[in-house]
């Protein structure tokens, strides 16, 4: 195959190549570091982490599939890459099995349930049943949160669409509840027989007030959504500058909106419900919020890359991120100097690698902004996280 034919073939199946690239990215983020640790140090916990990593990959695929069905393959790919390269998502995929599985089940339950607002009526009942099944699987993490959050989010979205009565149609509701019970009940019977705690989220708050818990949750979300949080904040600013007066119309004219605009609205509802219900337990879990945030931000980057919109906002947000990178680089250089002065020369490889990755990211980001290379701009941020994960974390 010559170069010309290859380019034609590539352009014809470019979304398929992008999906393969996404799967490779997930491999390097969630699997490859564990493989290296086994080779280098003989660590054998890879079998324990494998189901968690596969669950994380399924979460990324869920976002891709939903975005692809609601809008386009490009939007699905962009949203999935944002999710896959969030610091919190990677950390939980590598080290926290319960939180990852709970969050993916919540997201899968919500997105399969909410797809019934957009998809063909022919297959609607199957997506309703899938939503109940994923909620049941979430319950297996000993957490009622996995059922309540998607259920409330879907209900509010259907109320906005003035179709809430559909939720309780026997063909959707009765088989769905049966499947939910079949999935979740046997484990909880065993747990009850052995005196284990079944539902842990809806305990009374014992420490701190609502403001403290909400502030803590927002802080964890900001840190966990790195490096995308800066463009996410830019998106919020742009929205309030352009659409603040029209917010009420989004709900009153929900069914008249374009599918992607309706989908953004239901993601906002999902995000709000997650934060409201985080006020109820004693421990905050922000990972479920990363899913709707990735889908919302995906629209912002999709418009930037494919529609020539939001250029100024995205560029400013990246420059602010670069300023933070430069501060980190200065602190790393200072710590390197201190390590050299105190004789810790054997441990220099990790901070040196981190410094190289940060400075490479800064250089690439500035080049992409100056040359207006939007796709490179996007992949520079994603690549920074991938490199940091493989070589430093």
Coordinates of N, CA and C in Angstrom, one line a residue, residues 205-312:
X205 N -24.3 12.6 59.2 CA -23.0 13.2 59.2 C -22.6 13.4 60.7
X206 N -21.4 12.9 61.0 CA -20.9 13.0 62.3 C -19.9 14.1 62.5
X207 N -19.2 14.5 61.4 CA -18.1 15.4 61.5 C -18.3 16.6 60.5
X208 N -18.3 17.8 61.0 CA -18.3 18.9 60.1 C -19.7 19.3 59.7
X209 N -19.9 20.5 59.1 CA -21.2 21.0 58.7 C -21.3 20.9 57.1
X210 N -22.4 21.2 56.6 CA -22.6 21.1 55.2 C -21.7 21.9 54.3
X211 N -21.4 23.1 54.8 CA -20.5 24.0 54.1 C -19.1 23.4 54.0
X212 N -18.6 22.9 55.1 CA -17.3 22.2 55.2 C -17.2 21.0 54.2
X213 N -18.2 20.2 54.2 CA -18.2 19.0 53.4 C -18.3 19.4 51.9
X214 N -19.1 20.4 51.6 CA -19.2 20.8 50.2 C -17.9 21.5 49.7
X215 N -17.3 22.3 50.6 CA -16.0 22.9 50.2 C -14.9 21.8 50.0
X216 N -14.9 20.8 50.9 CA -14.0 19.7 50.7 C -14.2 18.9 49.5
X217 N -15.5 18.7 49.1 CA -15.8 18.0 47.9 C -15.3 18.8 46.7
X218 N -15.6 20.1 46.7 CA -15.2 20.9 45.5 C -13.7 20.9 45.4
X219 N -13.0 21.0 46.5 CA -11.5 21.0 46.5 C -11.0 19.7 45.9
X220 N -11.5 18.6 46.3 CA -11.1 17.3 45.8 C -11.4 17.2 44.3
X221 N -12.6 17.7 43.9 CA -12.9 17.7 42.5 C -12.0 18.5 41.6
X222 N -11.6 19.7 42.1 CA -10.7 20.6 41.4 C -9.3 19.9 41.2
X223 N -8.8 19.3 42.3 CA -7.5 18.6 42.2 C -7.6 17.3 41.4
X224 N -8.7 16.6 41.5 CA -8.9 15.4 40.8 C -9.1 15.5 39.3
X225 N -9.6 16.7 38.9 CA -9.9 17.0 37.5 C -8.8 17.6 36.7
X226 N -7.6 17.6 37.4 CA -6.4 18.1 36.7 C -6.0 17.2 35.6
X227 N -5.5 17.7 34.5 CA -5.1 19.1 34.2 C -6.2 19.8 33.5
X228 N -7.4 19.2 33.4 CA -8.5 19.8 32.6 C -9.4 20.8 33.4
X229 N -9.1 21.0 34.7 CA -10.0 21.8 35.5 C -9.9 23.3 35.0
X230 N -8.7 23.7 34.4 CA -8.6 25.1 34.0 C -9.5 25.4 32.8
X231 N -9.5 24.5 31.8 CA -10.4 24.7 30.7 C -11.9 24.5 31.1
X232 N -12.1 23.7 32.1 CA -13.5 23.5 32.6 C -14.0 24.8 33.3
X233 N -13.1 25.5 34.1 CA -13.5 26.7 34.7 C -13.7 27.8 33.6
X234 N -12.9 27.8 32.5 CA -13.1 28.7 31.4 C -14.4 28.5 30.7
X235 N -14.8 27.2 30.6 CA -16.1 26.9 30.0 C -17.2 27.5 30.8
X236 N -17.1 27.4 32.1 CA -18.2 27.9 33.0 C -18.2 29.5 32.8
X237 N -17.1 30.1 32.8 CA -17.1 31.6 32.6 C -17.7 32.0 31.3
X238 N -17.3 31.3 30.2 CA -17.8 31.5 28.9 C -19.4 31.3 28.9
X239 N -19.8 30.3 29.5 CA -21.3 30.0 29.6 C -22.0 31.2 30.2
X240 N -21.5 31.6 31.4 CA -22.3 32.6 32.2 C -22.2 34.0 31.5
X241 N -21.2 34.2 30.7 CA -21.1 35.5 29.9 C -22.0 35.5 28.7
X242 N -22.3 34.3 28.2 CA -23.1 34.2 27.0 C -24.6 33.8 27.2
X243 N -24.8 32.9 28.2 CA -26.1 32.2 28.2 C -26.8 32.3 29.6
X244 N -26.3 33.2 30.5 CA -26.9 33.2 31.8 C -28.4 33.6 31.8
X245 N -28.8 34.5 30.9 CA -30.2 34.9 30.9 C -31.1 33.8 30.2
X246 N -30.5 32.9 29.5 CA -31.2 31.9 28.8 C -31.3 30.5 29.6
X247 N -30.8 30.5 30.8 CA -30.7 29.2 31.5 C -32.1 28.7 31.7
X248 N -33.1 29.5 32.1 CA -34.4 29.0 32.3 C -35.1 28.4 31.1
X249 N -34.7 29.0 29.9 CA -35.3 28.5 28.7 C -34.8 27.1 28.4
X250 N -33.6 26.7 28.8 CA -33.2 25.4 28.6 C -34.1 24.3 29.1
X251 N -34.7 24.6 30.3 CA -35.6 23.7 30.9 C -37.0 23.8 30.3
X252 N -37.4 25.0 30.0 CA -38.8 25.2 29.5 C -38.9 24.7 28.0
X253 N -37.8 24.7 27.3 CA -37.8 24.3 25.9 C -36.9 23.1 25.7
X254 N -36.8 22.2 26.7 CA -35.9 21.1 26.7 C -36.0 20.3 25.4
X255 N -37.2 19.9 25.0 CA -37.4 19.0 23.9 C -37.1 19.7 22.5
X256 N -37.0 21.0 22.5 CA -36.8 21.8 21.3 C -35.3 22.0 21.1
X257 N -34.5 21.7 22.1 CA -33.0 21.8 21.9 C -32.4 20.8 21.1
X258 N -31.2 21.0 20.5 CA -30.5 20.0 19.8 C -30.1 18.9 20.7
X259 N -30.0 17.6 20.2 CA -29.6 16.5 21.1 C -28.4 16.8 22.0
X260 N -27.3 17.4 21.4 CA -26.1 17.6 22.2 C -26.4 18.6 23.3
X261 N -27.2 19.7 23.1 CA -27.5 20.7 24.1 C -28.4 20.0 25.2
X262 N -29.3 19.2 24.8 CA -30.1 18.5 25.8 C -29.2 17.6 26.7
X263 N -28.3 16.9 26.0 CA -27.3 16.0 26.7 C -26.5 16.8 27.7
X264 N -26.0 18.0 27.3 CA -25.3 18.9 28.2 C -26.1 19.2 29.5
X265 N -27.4 19.4 29.3 CA -28.3 19.8 30.4 C -28.4 18.6 31.3
X266 N -28.6 17.4 30.8 CA -28.8 16.3 31.7 C -27.5 15.9 32.5
X267 N -26.3 16.2 31.8 CA -25.0 16.1 32.5 C -24.9 17.0 33.7
X268 N -25.4 18.3 33.5 CA -25.4 19.3 34.5 C -26.2 18.8 35.7
X269 N -27.4 18.2 35.4 CA -28.3 17.7 36.4 C -27.6 16.5 37.2
X270 N -26.9 15.7 36.4 CA -26.2 14.5 37.0 C -25.1 15.0 37.9
X271 N -24.3 16.0 37.5 CA -23.3 16.6 38.3 C -23.8 17.2 39.6
X272 N -24.9 18.0 39.5 CA -25.5 18.6 40.6 C -26.0 17.6 41.6
X273 N -26.6 16.5 41.1 CA -27.2 15.5 42.1 C -26.0 14.8 42.8
X274 N -24.9 14.5 42.1 CA -23.8 13.9 42.8 C -23.3 14.7 43.9
X275 N -23.2 16.0 43.7 CA -22.7 16.9 44.8 C -23.7 17.1 45.9
X276 N -25.0 17.1 45.6 CA -26.0 17.2 46.6 C -25.9 15.9 47.5
X277 N -25.8 14.7 46.9 CA -25.8 13.5 47.7 C -24.5 13.3 48.4
X278 N -23.5 14.0 48.0 CA -22.2 13.9 48.7 C -22.3 14.5 50.1
X279 N -23.3 15.4 50.3 CA -23.5 16.0 51.6 C -24.0 15.1 52.6
X280 N -24.6 13.9 52.2 CA -25.2 13.0 53.1 C -24.2 12.1 53.8
X281 N -23.2 11.5 53.2 CA -22.4 10.6 53.9 C -21.3 11.3 54.6
X282 N -20.6 10.6 55.4 CA -19.5 11.2 56.2 C -18.2 11.3 55.4
X283 N -18.1 10.5 54.2 CA -16.9 10.6 53.4 C -17.3 11.0 52.0
X284 N -16.5 11.9 51.4 CA -16.9 12.4 50.1 C -16.2 11.6 49.0
X285 N -17.0 11.3 48.0 CA -16.4 10.6 46.8 C -16.7 11.4 45.6
X286 N -15.7 12.0 45.0 CA -15.9 12.9 43.9 C -15.7 12.3 42.5
X287 N -15.2 11.0 42.5 CA -14.9 10.4 41.2 C -16.1 10.3 40.3
X288 N -17.3 10.0 40.8 CA -18.5 9.9 39.9 C -18.7 11.3 39.2
X289 N -18.3 12.4 39.8 CA -18.5 13.7 39.2 C -17.6 13.9 38.0
X290 N -16.5 13.1 37.9 CA -15.6 13.3 36.8 C -16.3 12.8 35.5
X291 N -17.2 11.9 35.5 CA -17.9 11.4 34.3 C -18.7 12.5 33.6
X292 N -19.7 13.1 34.3 CA -20.4 14.2 33.6 C -19.5 15.4 33.3
X293 N -18.6 15.7 34.2 CA -17.6 16.8 33.9 C -16.9 16.6 32.6
X294 N -16.5 15.4 32.3 CA -15.8 15.0 31.1 C -16.7 15.2 29.9
X295 N -17.9 14.8 30.0 CA -18.9 15.0 28.9 C -19.2 16.4 28.6
X296 N -19.3 17.2 29.7 CA -19.6 18.7 29.5 C -18.3 19.3 28.9
X297 N -17.2 19.1 29.4 CA -15.9 19.7 28.9 C -15.6 19.2 27.5
X298 N -16.0 17.9 27.2 CA -15.8 17.4 25.8 C -16.5 18.3 24.8
X299 N -17.7 18.8 25.1 CA -18.3 19.7 24.2 C -17.5 21.0 23.9
X300 N -16.9 21.5 25.0 CA -16.1 22.7 24.9 C -14.9 22.5 24.0
X301 N -14.2 21.4 24.2 CA -13.0 21.1 23.4 C -13.4 20.6 21.9
X302 N -14.6 20.0 21.8 CA -15.1 19.6 20.5 C -15.3 20.8 19.6
X303 N -16.0 21.8 20.3 CA -16.2 23.1 19.5 C -14.9 23.8 19.2
X304 N -13.9 23.7 20.1 CA -12.6 24.4 19.9 C -11.9 23.7 18.7
X305 N -11.8 22.4 18.7 CA -11.1 21.6 17.7 C -11.8 21.6 16.4
X306 N -13.1 21.4 16.4 CA -13.8 21.1 15.1 C -14.6 22.3 14.6
X307 N -14.9 23.3 15.4 CA -15.8 24.3 15.0 C -15.1 25.7 15.1
X308 N -13.9 25.8 15.5 CA -13.1 27.1 15.6 C -13.8 28.0 16.6
X309 N -14.2 27.5 17.7 CA -14.9 28.3 18.8 C -14.0 28.2 20.1
X310 N -14.3 29.2 20.9 CA -13.7 29.3 22.3 C -12.1 29.3 22.2
X311 N -11.5 29.8 21.2 CA -10.1 29.7 21.0 C -9.4 30.5 22.2
X312 N -9.9 31.8 22.4 CA -9.3 32.6 23.4 C -9.4 32.0 24.8

